């Protein structure tokens, strides 16, 4: 059995409608004190490649979209993003006055693009993910664009490598028959982060993929579902979009943006659209990491030969004996590790983190404590 929608008349022109959108938000609190409000993780080179995460994201998308790339980020990151991506034009740099979660960020991009051209197919890809090989990712995006052109919101599901409890999952349904997208499948539902036991059943079934928050969709369909599920957010974003390319932008944004509700794009659009049968999935057969904590950085940066310790930081001065783990140094301080396993040390001029890979996810608790105690100067 297969689900079909009417095929587009001219699939060769579909890719010309594609517009890449890069939401660059979030602080990455589990990567504190390396990642901070003024310098979040997407502005760092966390893979030792010589490229920051946002730069790598742009370079993955630009071969598909050319100069049709929009970045949505906080106003405080304007200068840093400009330095990283000088190719982005002023009209395609969308600045948020304050964080309002992913539905507002992605919804605003959709609304602005819809006002410019209602035929655009947007693809939203977070600025802080590590993906390889790039060619396999790009092939999946092409399939997603062709599928979106048939009237779907398309997500790229990551083939799970282990029963992770840290990611949401996508349950795939029937194969779709879409020209240019042989692997497209319908989506039955999105499911929340599961227990370890449930995650194992997902992996064994072969019907579930990790939800990496990648969405490719016609802007009009994205906005249709946003209006149905979050009418207040939709109305505010459309009012901002109406003024965006005019002299009224500043006044309207300052009046409307602070009043918008906070909600994730999964809850505002993806889940309701899946229930309506409007979501499809392309399996992503590439490696993917959202660099969620320092254990992830250790995975992405293998230790040097004849060592169990990953050391990052220009000019880092580290001595180790029977030690393993990861050290990130932003100072010239000598760090000596002796007889300690799976340690995580992050040394910056004004803050020092010492934990283990096992407890790397709990770094967020330290940030919450510092915020509550008023020690915001190190955040």
Short mmCIF file of C-alpha atoms in Angstrom, two decimals:
data_model
loop_
_atom_site.label_atom_id
_atom_site.label_comp_id
_atom_site.label_asym_id
_atom_site.label_seq_id
_atom_site.Cartn_x
_atom_site.Cartn_y
_atom_site.Cartn_z
CA UNK A 1 0.00 0.00 0.00
CA UNK A 2 1.29 3.50 -0.76
CA UNK A 3 0.14 7.06 -0.17
CA UNK A 4 0.23 9.35 -3.18
CA UNK A 5 -0.34 13.02 -3.84
CA UNK A 6 -0.58 14.62 -7.28
CA UNK A 7 2.83 14.91 -8.91
CA UNK A 8 4.22 18.32 -9.82
CA UNK A 9 4.25 19.07 -13.52
CA UNK A 10 7.91 20.05 -13.70
CA UNK A 11 10.21 18.38 -11.19
CA UNK A 12 13.33 19.77 -12.88
CA UNK A 13 12.52 23.27 -11.59
CA UNK A 14 11.76 22.17 -8.03
CA UNK A 15 15.27 22.72 -6.67
CA UNK A 16 15.19 26.31 -7.93
CA UNK A 17 12.47 26.95 -5.33
CA UNK A 18 14.65 25.79 -2.44
CA UNK A 19 15.74 28.27 0.23
CA UNK A 20 18.02 27.22 3.08
CA UNK A 21 17.21 28.51 6.57
CA UNK A 22 19.71 28.25 9.44
CA UNK A 23 18.23 28.80 12.92
CA UNK A 24 21.20 29.77 15.09
CA UNK A 25 19.88 29.97 18.63
CA UNK A 26 20.35 28.40 21.99
CA UNK A 27 23.29 28.74 24.34
CA UNK A 28 24.32 25.10 24.60
CA UNK A 29 24.29 25.06 28.39
CA UNK A 30 25.69 21.51 28.55
CA UNK A 31 28.86 22.88 26.94
CA UNK A 32 29.45 25.56 29.56
CA UNK A 33 31.88 27.22 30.22
CA UNK A 34 33.06 26.90 26.60
CA UNK A 35 29.66 27.85 25.21
CA UNK A 36 28.06 30.98 26.67
CA UNK A 37 25.29 33.43 25.89
CA UNK A 38 27.69 35.77 24.08
CA UNK A 39 29.49 32.93 22.29
CA UNK A 40 27.14 29.94 21.88
CA UNK A 41 28.33 26.59 20.56
CA UNK A 42 27.53 27.27 16.89
CA UNK A 43 30.25 29.94 16.89
CA UNK A 44 32.93 27.44 17.97
CA UNK A 45 35.04 24.90 16.11
CA UNK A 46 34.16 21.81 18.14
CA UNK A 47 35.43 19.23 15.67
CA UNK A 48 39.01 20.36 15.10
CA UNK A 49 38.18 20.98 11.44
CA UNK A 50 39.14 24.64 11.42
CA UNK A 51 35.51 25.61 10.74
CA UNK A 52 32.86 26.73 13.21
CA UNK A 53 29.62 24.77 13.31
CA UNK A 54 27.58 27.54 11.67
CA UNK A 55 30.14 27.94 8.88
CA UNK A 56 30.05 24.20 8.21
CA UNK A 57 26.23 24.30 8.11
CA UNK A 58 26.29 27.09 5.53
CA UNK A 59 28.81 25.25 3.37
CA UNK A 60 26.62 22.13 3.38
CA UNK A 61 23.60 24.11 2.18
CA UNK A 62 25.04 26.62 -0.29
CA UNK A 63 25.73 24.08 -3.09
CA UNK A 64 21.99 23.33 -3.04
CA UNK A 65 20.61 26.84 -2.56
CA UNK A 66 23.28 29.22 -3.85
CA UNK A 67 22.81 32.60 -2.21
CA UNK A 68 19.28 31.67 -1.11
CA UNK A 69 20.25 31.17 2.54
CA UNK A 70 18.60 32.89 5.52
CA UNK A 71 20.03 32.91 9.06
CA UNK A 72 17.81 33.49 12.09
CA UNK A 73 19.79 34.39 15.20
CA UNK A 74 19.81 36.65 18.23
CA UNK A 75 20.49 40.34 17.77
CA UNK A 76 23.46 40.00 20.14
CA UNK A 77 25.12 37.59 17.69
CA UNK A 78 24.81 39.83 14.65
CA UNK A 79 28.48 40.81 14.42
CA UNK A 80 29.83 37.32 15.12
CA UNK A 81 27.52 35.72 12.54
CA UNK A 82 28.48 38.37 10.00
CA UNK A 83 32.14 37.54 10.54
CA UNK A 84 31.46 33.83 10.08
CA UNK A 85 29.12 34.23 7.10
CA UNK A 86 30.01 37.38 5.14
CA UNK A 87 28.04 35.97 2.19
CA UNK A 88 24.70 36.48 3.97
CA UNK A 89 22.95 39.63 2.74
CA UNK A 90 21.26 42.05 5.12
CA UNK A 91 17.82 40.98 3.90
CA UNK A 92 18.60 37.36 4.80
CA UNK A 93 19.92 38.00 8.31
CA UNK A 94 16.91 37.81 10.62
CA UNK A 95 17.61 39.03 14.15
CA UNK A 96 15.52 38.05 17.17
CA UNK A 97 15.19 40.58 19.98
CA UNK A 98 15.08 37.70 22.48
CA UNK A 99 14.83 33.90 22.24
CA UNK A 100 11.29 32.67 21.55
CA UNK A 101 11.97 28.98 20.78
CA UNK A 102 12.04 27.29 17.40
CA UNK A 103 8.45 27.82 16.23
CA UNK A 104 8.87 31.60 16.31
CA UNK A 105 12.31 31.51 14.65
CA UNK A 106 11.40 29.09 11.87
CA UNK A 107 7.89 30.50 11.54
CA UNK A 108 9.23 34.03 11.04
CA UNK A 109 11.58 32.79 8.32
CA UNK A 110 8.64 31.05 6.62
CA UNK A 111 6.46 34.15 6.87
CA UNK A 112 9.12 36.49 5.44
CA UNK A 113 9.89 34.10 2.58
CA UNK A 114 6.18 33.61 1.87
CA UNK A 115 5.72 37.38 1.51
CA UNK A 116 8.61 37.47 -0.96
CA UNK A 117 7.53 34.40 -2.95
CA UNK A 118 4.74 32.02 -1.85
CA UNK A 119 6.22 29.25 -4.04
CA UNK A 120 9.40 28.91 -1.95
CA UNK A 121 10.28 25.57 -0.40
CA UNK A 122 12.26 26.22 2.77
CA UNK A 123 14.67 23.84 4.45
CA UNK A 124 15.45 24.47 8.12
CA UNK A 125 18.75 23.06 9.44
CA UNK A 126 20.15 23.94 12.86
CA UNK A 127 23.49 25.74 13.00
CA UNK A 128 25.06 23.45 15.59
CA UNK A 129 25.02 19.96 14.08
CA UNK A 130 27.90 17.86 12.74
CA UNK A 131 27.13 15.82 9.61
CA UNK A 132 29.18 13.58 7.32
CA UNK A 133 29.55 12.73 4.54
CA UNK A 134 28.19 15.98 3.14
CA UNK A 135 27.31 14.43 -0.23
CA UNK A 136 24.95 11.91 1.38
CA UNK A 137 23.27 14.69 3.37
CA UNK A 138 22.82 16.78 0.23
CA UNK A 139 21.28 13.83 -1.63
CA UNK A 140 18.76 13.45 1.20
CA UNK A 141 17.91 17.16 1.05
CA UNK A 142 17.29 16.93 -2.69
CA UNK A 143 14.86 14.07 -2.09
CA UNK A 144 13.21 16.12 0.66
CA UNK A 145 12.74 19.10 -1.68
CA UNK A 146 11.11 16.93 -4.35
CA UNK A 147 8.84 15.41 -1.72
CA UNK A 148 7.93 18.79 -0.25
CA UNK A 149 6.90 19.96 -3.72
CA UNK A 150 4.11 17.36 -3.59
CA UNK A 151 2.53 19.02 -0.57
CA UNK A 152 4.39 17.56 2.39
CA UNK A 153 6.29 18.87 5.36
CA UNK A 154 9.37 16.65 5.14
CA UNK A 155 11.71 15.66 7.93
CA UNK A 156 15.04 13.91 7.46
CA UNK A 157 15.14 11.05 9.94
CA UNK A 158 18.52 9.87 11.16
CA UNK A 159 19.12 6.12 11.04
CA UNK A 160 19.70 5.23 14.72
CA UNK A 161 22.96 3.56 15.64
CA UNK A 162 22.00 2.71 19.22
CA UNK A 163 18.90 2.85 21.47
CA UNK A 164 19.36 6.46 22.52
CA UNK A 165 17.17 7.94 25.25
CA UNK A 166 18.37 11.46 24.46
CA UNK A 167 16.56 11.96 21.14
CA UNK A 168 12.96 12.06 20.00
CA UNK A 169 11.94 9.52 17.36
CA UNK A 170 9.98 9.48 14.10
CA UNK A 171 7.80 6.51 13.24
CA UNK A 172 7.77 5.93 9.49
CA UNK A 173 4.76 4.62 7.57
CA UNK A 174 4.17 3.60 3.97
CA UNK A 175 6.52 4.18 1.08
CA UNK A 176 5.57 7.19 -1.04
CA UNK A 177 5.87 7.34 -4.80
CA UNK A 178 7.55 10.67 -5.46
CA UNK A 179 9.57 11.44 -8.58
CA UNK A 180 13.12 12.30 -7.54
CA UNK A 181 12.63 10.87 -4.03
CA UNK A 182 12.73 7.07 -4.11
CA UNK A 183 13.21 6.70 -0.33
CA UNK A 184 10.33 8.99 0.75
CA UNK A 185 7.96 7.54 3.34
CA UNK A 186 4.93 8.84 5.18
CA UNK A 187 5.23 9.71 8.87
CA UNK A 188 2.84 8.11 11.32
CA UNK A 189 3.88 10.05 14.39
CA UNK A 190 6.62 11.83 16.32
CA UNK A 191 7.39 10.35 19.73
CA UNK A 192 9.11 11.86 22.74
CA UNK A 193 12.43 10.74 24.20
CA UNK A 194 11.82 7.15 25.31
CA UNK A 195 13.04 4.98 28.16
CA UNK A 196 15.97 2.68 27.42
CA UNK A 197 13.65 -0.33 27.12
CA UNK A 198 11.33 1.43 24.68
CA UNK A 199 14.29 2.77 22.69
CA UNK A 200 15.51 -0.79 22.19
CA UNK A 201 12.13 -1.84 20.78
CA UNK A 202 12.25 1.15 18.41
CA UNK A 203 15.68 0.13 17.17
CA UNK A 204 14.67 -3.52 16.73
CA UNK A 205 11.52 -2.64 14.76
CA UNK A 206 13.38 -0.77 12.01
CA UNK A 207 10.46 1.67 11.71
CA UNK A 208 11.88 4.49 13.83
CA UNK A 209 14.45 7.19 13.14
CA UNK A 210 15.98 9.88 15.32
CA UNK A 211 14.33 13.27 15.04
CA UNK A 212 17.10 15.75 14.23
CA UNK A 213 14.75 18.71 13.78
CA UNK A 214 15.40 19.02 10.04
CA UNK A 215 12.34 20.23 8.13
CA UNK A 216 11.82 20.92 4.42
CA UNK A 217 8.43 22.32 3.43
CA UNK A 218 6.52 24.67 1.16
CA UNK A 219 6.27 27.90 3.15
CA UNK A 220 2.51 28.10 2.60
CA UNK A 221 1.97 24.63 4.09
CA UNK A 222 4.23 25.39 7.05
CA UNK A 223 2.21 28.54 7.76
CA UNK A 224 -1.12 26.76 7.26
CA UNK A 225 -0.36 24.33 10.06
CA UNK A 226 1.10 27.06 12.27
CA UNK A 227 -2.11 29.08 11.88
CA UNK A 228 -4.26 26.07 12.76
CA UNK A 229 -2.37 25.10 15.91
CA UNK A 230 -0.91 28.41 17.13
CA UNK A 231 -3.11 31.25 15.78
CA UNK A 232 -1.68 33.92 18.11
CA UNK A 233 1.89 33.12 17.09
CA UNK A 234 0.90 32.93 13.43
CA UNK A 235 -0.87 36.31 13.53
CA UNK A 236 2.07 38.03 15.19
CA UNK A 237 4.62 36.55 12.78
CA UNK A 238 2.57 37.54 9.74
CA UNK A 239 2.29 41.11 11.02
CA UNK A 240 6.07 41.22 11.42
CA UNK A 241 6.58 39.71 7.97
CA UNK A 242 4.27 42.32 6.41
CA UNK A 243 6.58 45.03 7.72
CA UNK A 244 9.89 43.21 7.36
CA UNK A 245 11.02 44.64 4.03
CA UNK A 246 9.70 48.12 4.83
CA UNK A 247 10.73 51.07 6.99
CA UNK A 248 8.21 49.87 9.60
CA UNK A 249 10.22 46.76 10.52
CA UNK A 250 11.88 48.11 13.67
CA UNK A 251 8.68 49.49 15.19
CA UNK A 252 6.61 46.40 14.45
CA UNK A 253 9.23 43.91 15.67
CA UNK A 254 9.71 45.79 18.93
CA UNK A 255 5.96 45.87 19.51
CA UNK A 256 5.07 42.30 18.51
CA UNK A 257 8.07 40.05 19.21
CA UNK A 258 8.02 40.26 23.04
CA UNK A 259 4.34 39.21 23.06
CA UNK A 260 4.82 35.99 21.05
CA UNK A 261 4.33 32.64 22.80
CA UNK A 262 7.25 30.25 23.18
CA UNK A 263 6.80 26.81 21.66
CA UNK A 264 8.94 24.30 19.76
CA UNK A 265 8.32 23.75 16.05
CA UNK A 266 7.70 20.04 16.73
CA UNK A 267 4.66 20.82 18.89
CA UNK A 268 3.42 23.80 16.87
CA UNK A 269 3.71 22.28 13.38
CA UNK A 270 5.31 18.85 12.96
CA UNK A 271 3.11 16.80 15.30
CA UNK A 272 -0.25 18.30 14.21
CA UNK A 273 0.79 18.02 10.54
CA UNK A 274 1.73 14.36 11.02
CA UNK A 275 -1.69 13.69 12.54
CA UNK A 276 -3.22 15.27 9.42
CA UNK A 277 -1.16 13.07 7.09
CA UNK A 278 0.92 15.96 5.77
CA UNK A 279 4.38 14.84 6.94
CA UNK A 280 6.85 12.68 5.05
CA UNK A 281 10.35 11.46 5.90
CA UNK A 282 13.57 10.89 4.02
CA UNK A 283 15.94 8.47 5.80
CA UNK A 284 19.31 10.08 6.43
CA UNK A 285 22.08 7.51 5.96
CA UNK A 286 24.80 9.85 7.22
CA UNK A 287 26.46 10.33 10.58
CA UNK A 288 24.89 13.05 12.69
CA UNK A 289 25.73 14.56 16.06
CA UNK A 290 24.08 17.50 17.77
CA UNK A 291 27.17 18.02 19.98
CA UNK A 292 24.96 17.96 23.03
CA UNK A 293 27.70 17.66 25.67
CA UNK A 294 31.43 17.23 26.20
CA UNK A 295 31.18 13.48 25.74
CA UNK A 296 30.07 14.25 22.18
CA UNK A 297 33.11 16.46 21.65
CA UNK A 298 35.24 13.53 22.78
CA UNK A 299 33.57 11.31 20.16
CA UNK A 300 34.11 13.88 17.44
CA UNK A 301 37.75 14.51 18.36
CA UNK A 302 39.55 11.19 18.84
CA UNK A 303 42.54 11.10 21.16
CA UNK A 304 45.96 11.31 19.60
CA UNK A 305 47.75 8.08 18.78
CA UNK A 306 49.13 6.31 21.87
CA UNK A 307 46.87 8.39 24.12
CA UNK A 308 43.45 8.00 25.70
CA UNK A 309 43.11 11.73 26.27
CA UNK A 310 41.60 14.20 23.78
CA UNK A 311 43.17 17.66 24.15
CA UNK A 312 41.65 20.74 22.49
CA UNK A 313 42.79 24.33 22.57
CA UNK A 314 45.56 26.23 20.84
CA UNK A 315 48.73 25.91 22.88
CA UNK A 316 47.06 23.74 25.55
CA UNK A 317 49.61 22.61 28.17
CA UNK A 318 48.50 19.20 29.38
CA UNK A 319 50.48 16.39 31.04
CA UNK A 320 48.79 13.04 31.50
CA UNK A 321 49.77 9.70 33.01
CA UNK A 322 47.28 6.81 32.99
CA UNK A 323 44.47 9.27 32.28
CA UNK A 324 41.61 9.30 29.78
CA UNK A 325 38.86 11.69 28.75
CA UNK A 326 38.87 15.18 27.28
CA UNK A 327 40.55 18.47 28.15
CA UNK A 328 39.52 21.77 26.56
CA UNK A 329 41.86 24.60 27.47
CA UNK A 330 41.46 28.28 26.70
CA UNK A 331 44.35 29.33 28.96
CA UNK A 332 48.08 28.75 29.24
CA UNK A 333 47.67 27.06 32.63
CA UNK A 334 49.42 23.70 32.98
CA UNK A 335 46.93 20.89 33.57
CA UNK A 336 48.33 17.62 34.95
CA UNK A 337 46.18 14.49 35.05
CA UNK A 338 47.38 11.35 36.78
CA UNK A 339 45.46 8.12 37.21
CA UNK A 340 41.99 9.46 36.35
CA UNK A 341 39.55 7.98 33.82
CA UNK A 342 36.92 9.52 31.53
CA UNK A 343 37.48 12.98 32.96
CA UNK A 344 36.13 16.17 31.38
CA UNK A 345 38.06 19.36 32.13
CA UNK A 346 37.23 22.72 30.57
CA UNK A 347 39.57 25.52 31.59
CA UNK A 348 38.72 29.13 30.69
CA UNK A 349 40.08 32.39 32.13
CA UNK A 350 37.11 32.89 34.48
CA UNK A 351 35.57 29.43 34.96
CA UNK A 352 36.75 25.85 35.42
CA UNK A 353 34.61 22.74 34.86
CA UNK A 354 35.62 19.33 36.16
CA UNK A 355 33.29 16.36 35.60
CA UNK A 356 33.22 12.98 33.85
CA UNK A 357 31.83 11.83 30.53
CA UNK A 358 29.15 9.90 32.41
CA UNK A 359 27.89 13.10 34.03
CA UNK A 360 28.43 15.42 31.06
CA UNK A 361 24.67 15.91 30.53
CA UNK A 362 24.38 17.34 34.05
CA UNK A 363 26.51 20.42 33.29
CA UNK A 364 23.24 22.20 32.56
CA UNK A 365 22.42 21.99 36.29
CA UNK A 366 25.51 24.04 37.12
CA UNK A 367 24.39 26.74 34.69
CA UNK A 368 20.92 26.80 36.24
CA UNK A 369 22.46 27.12 39.73
CA UNK A 370 24.75 29.95 38.67
CA UNK A 371 21.84 31.78 37.07
CA UNK A 372 19.71 31.36 40.20
CA UNK A 373 22.52 32.59 42.44
CA UNK A 374 23.13 35.68 40.32
CA UNK A 375 26.54 34.65 38.99
CA UNK A 376 25.56 35.62 35.46
CA UNK A 377 28.94 37.20 34.67
CA UNK A 378 30.26 33.74 33.75
CA UNK A 379 27.25 32.71 31.69
#
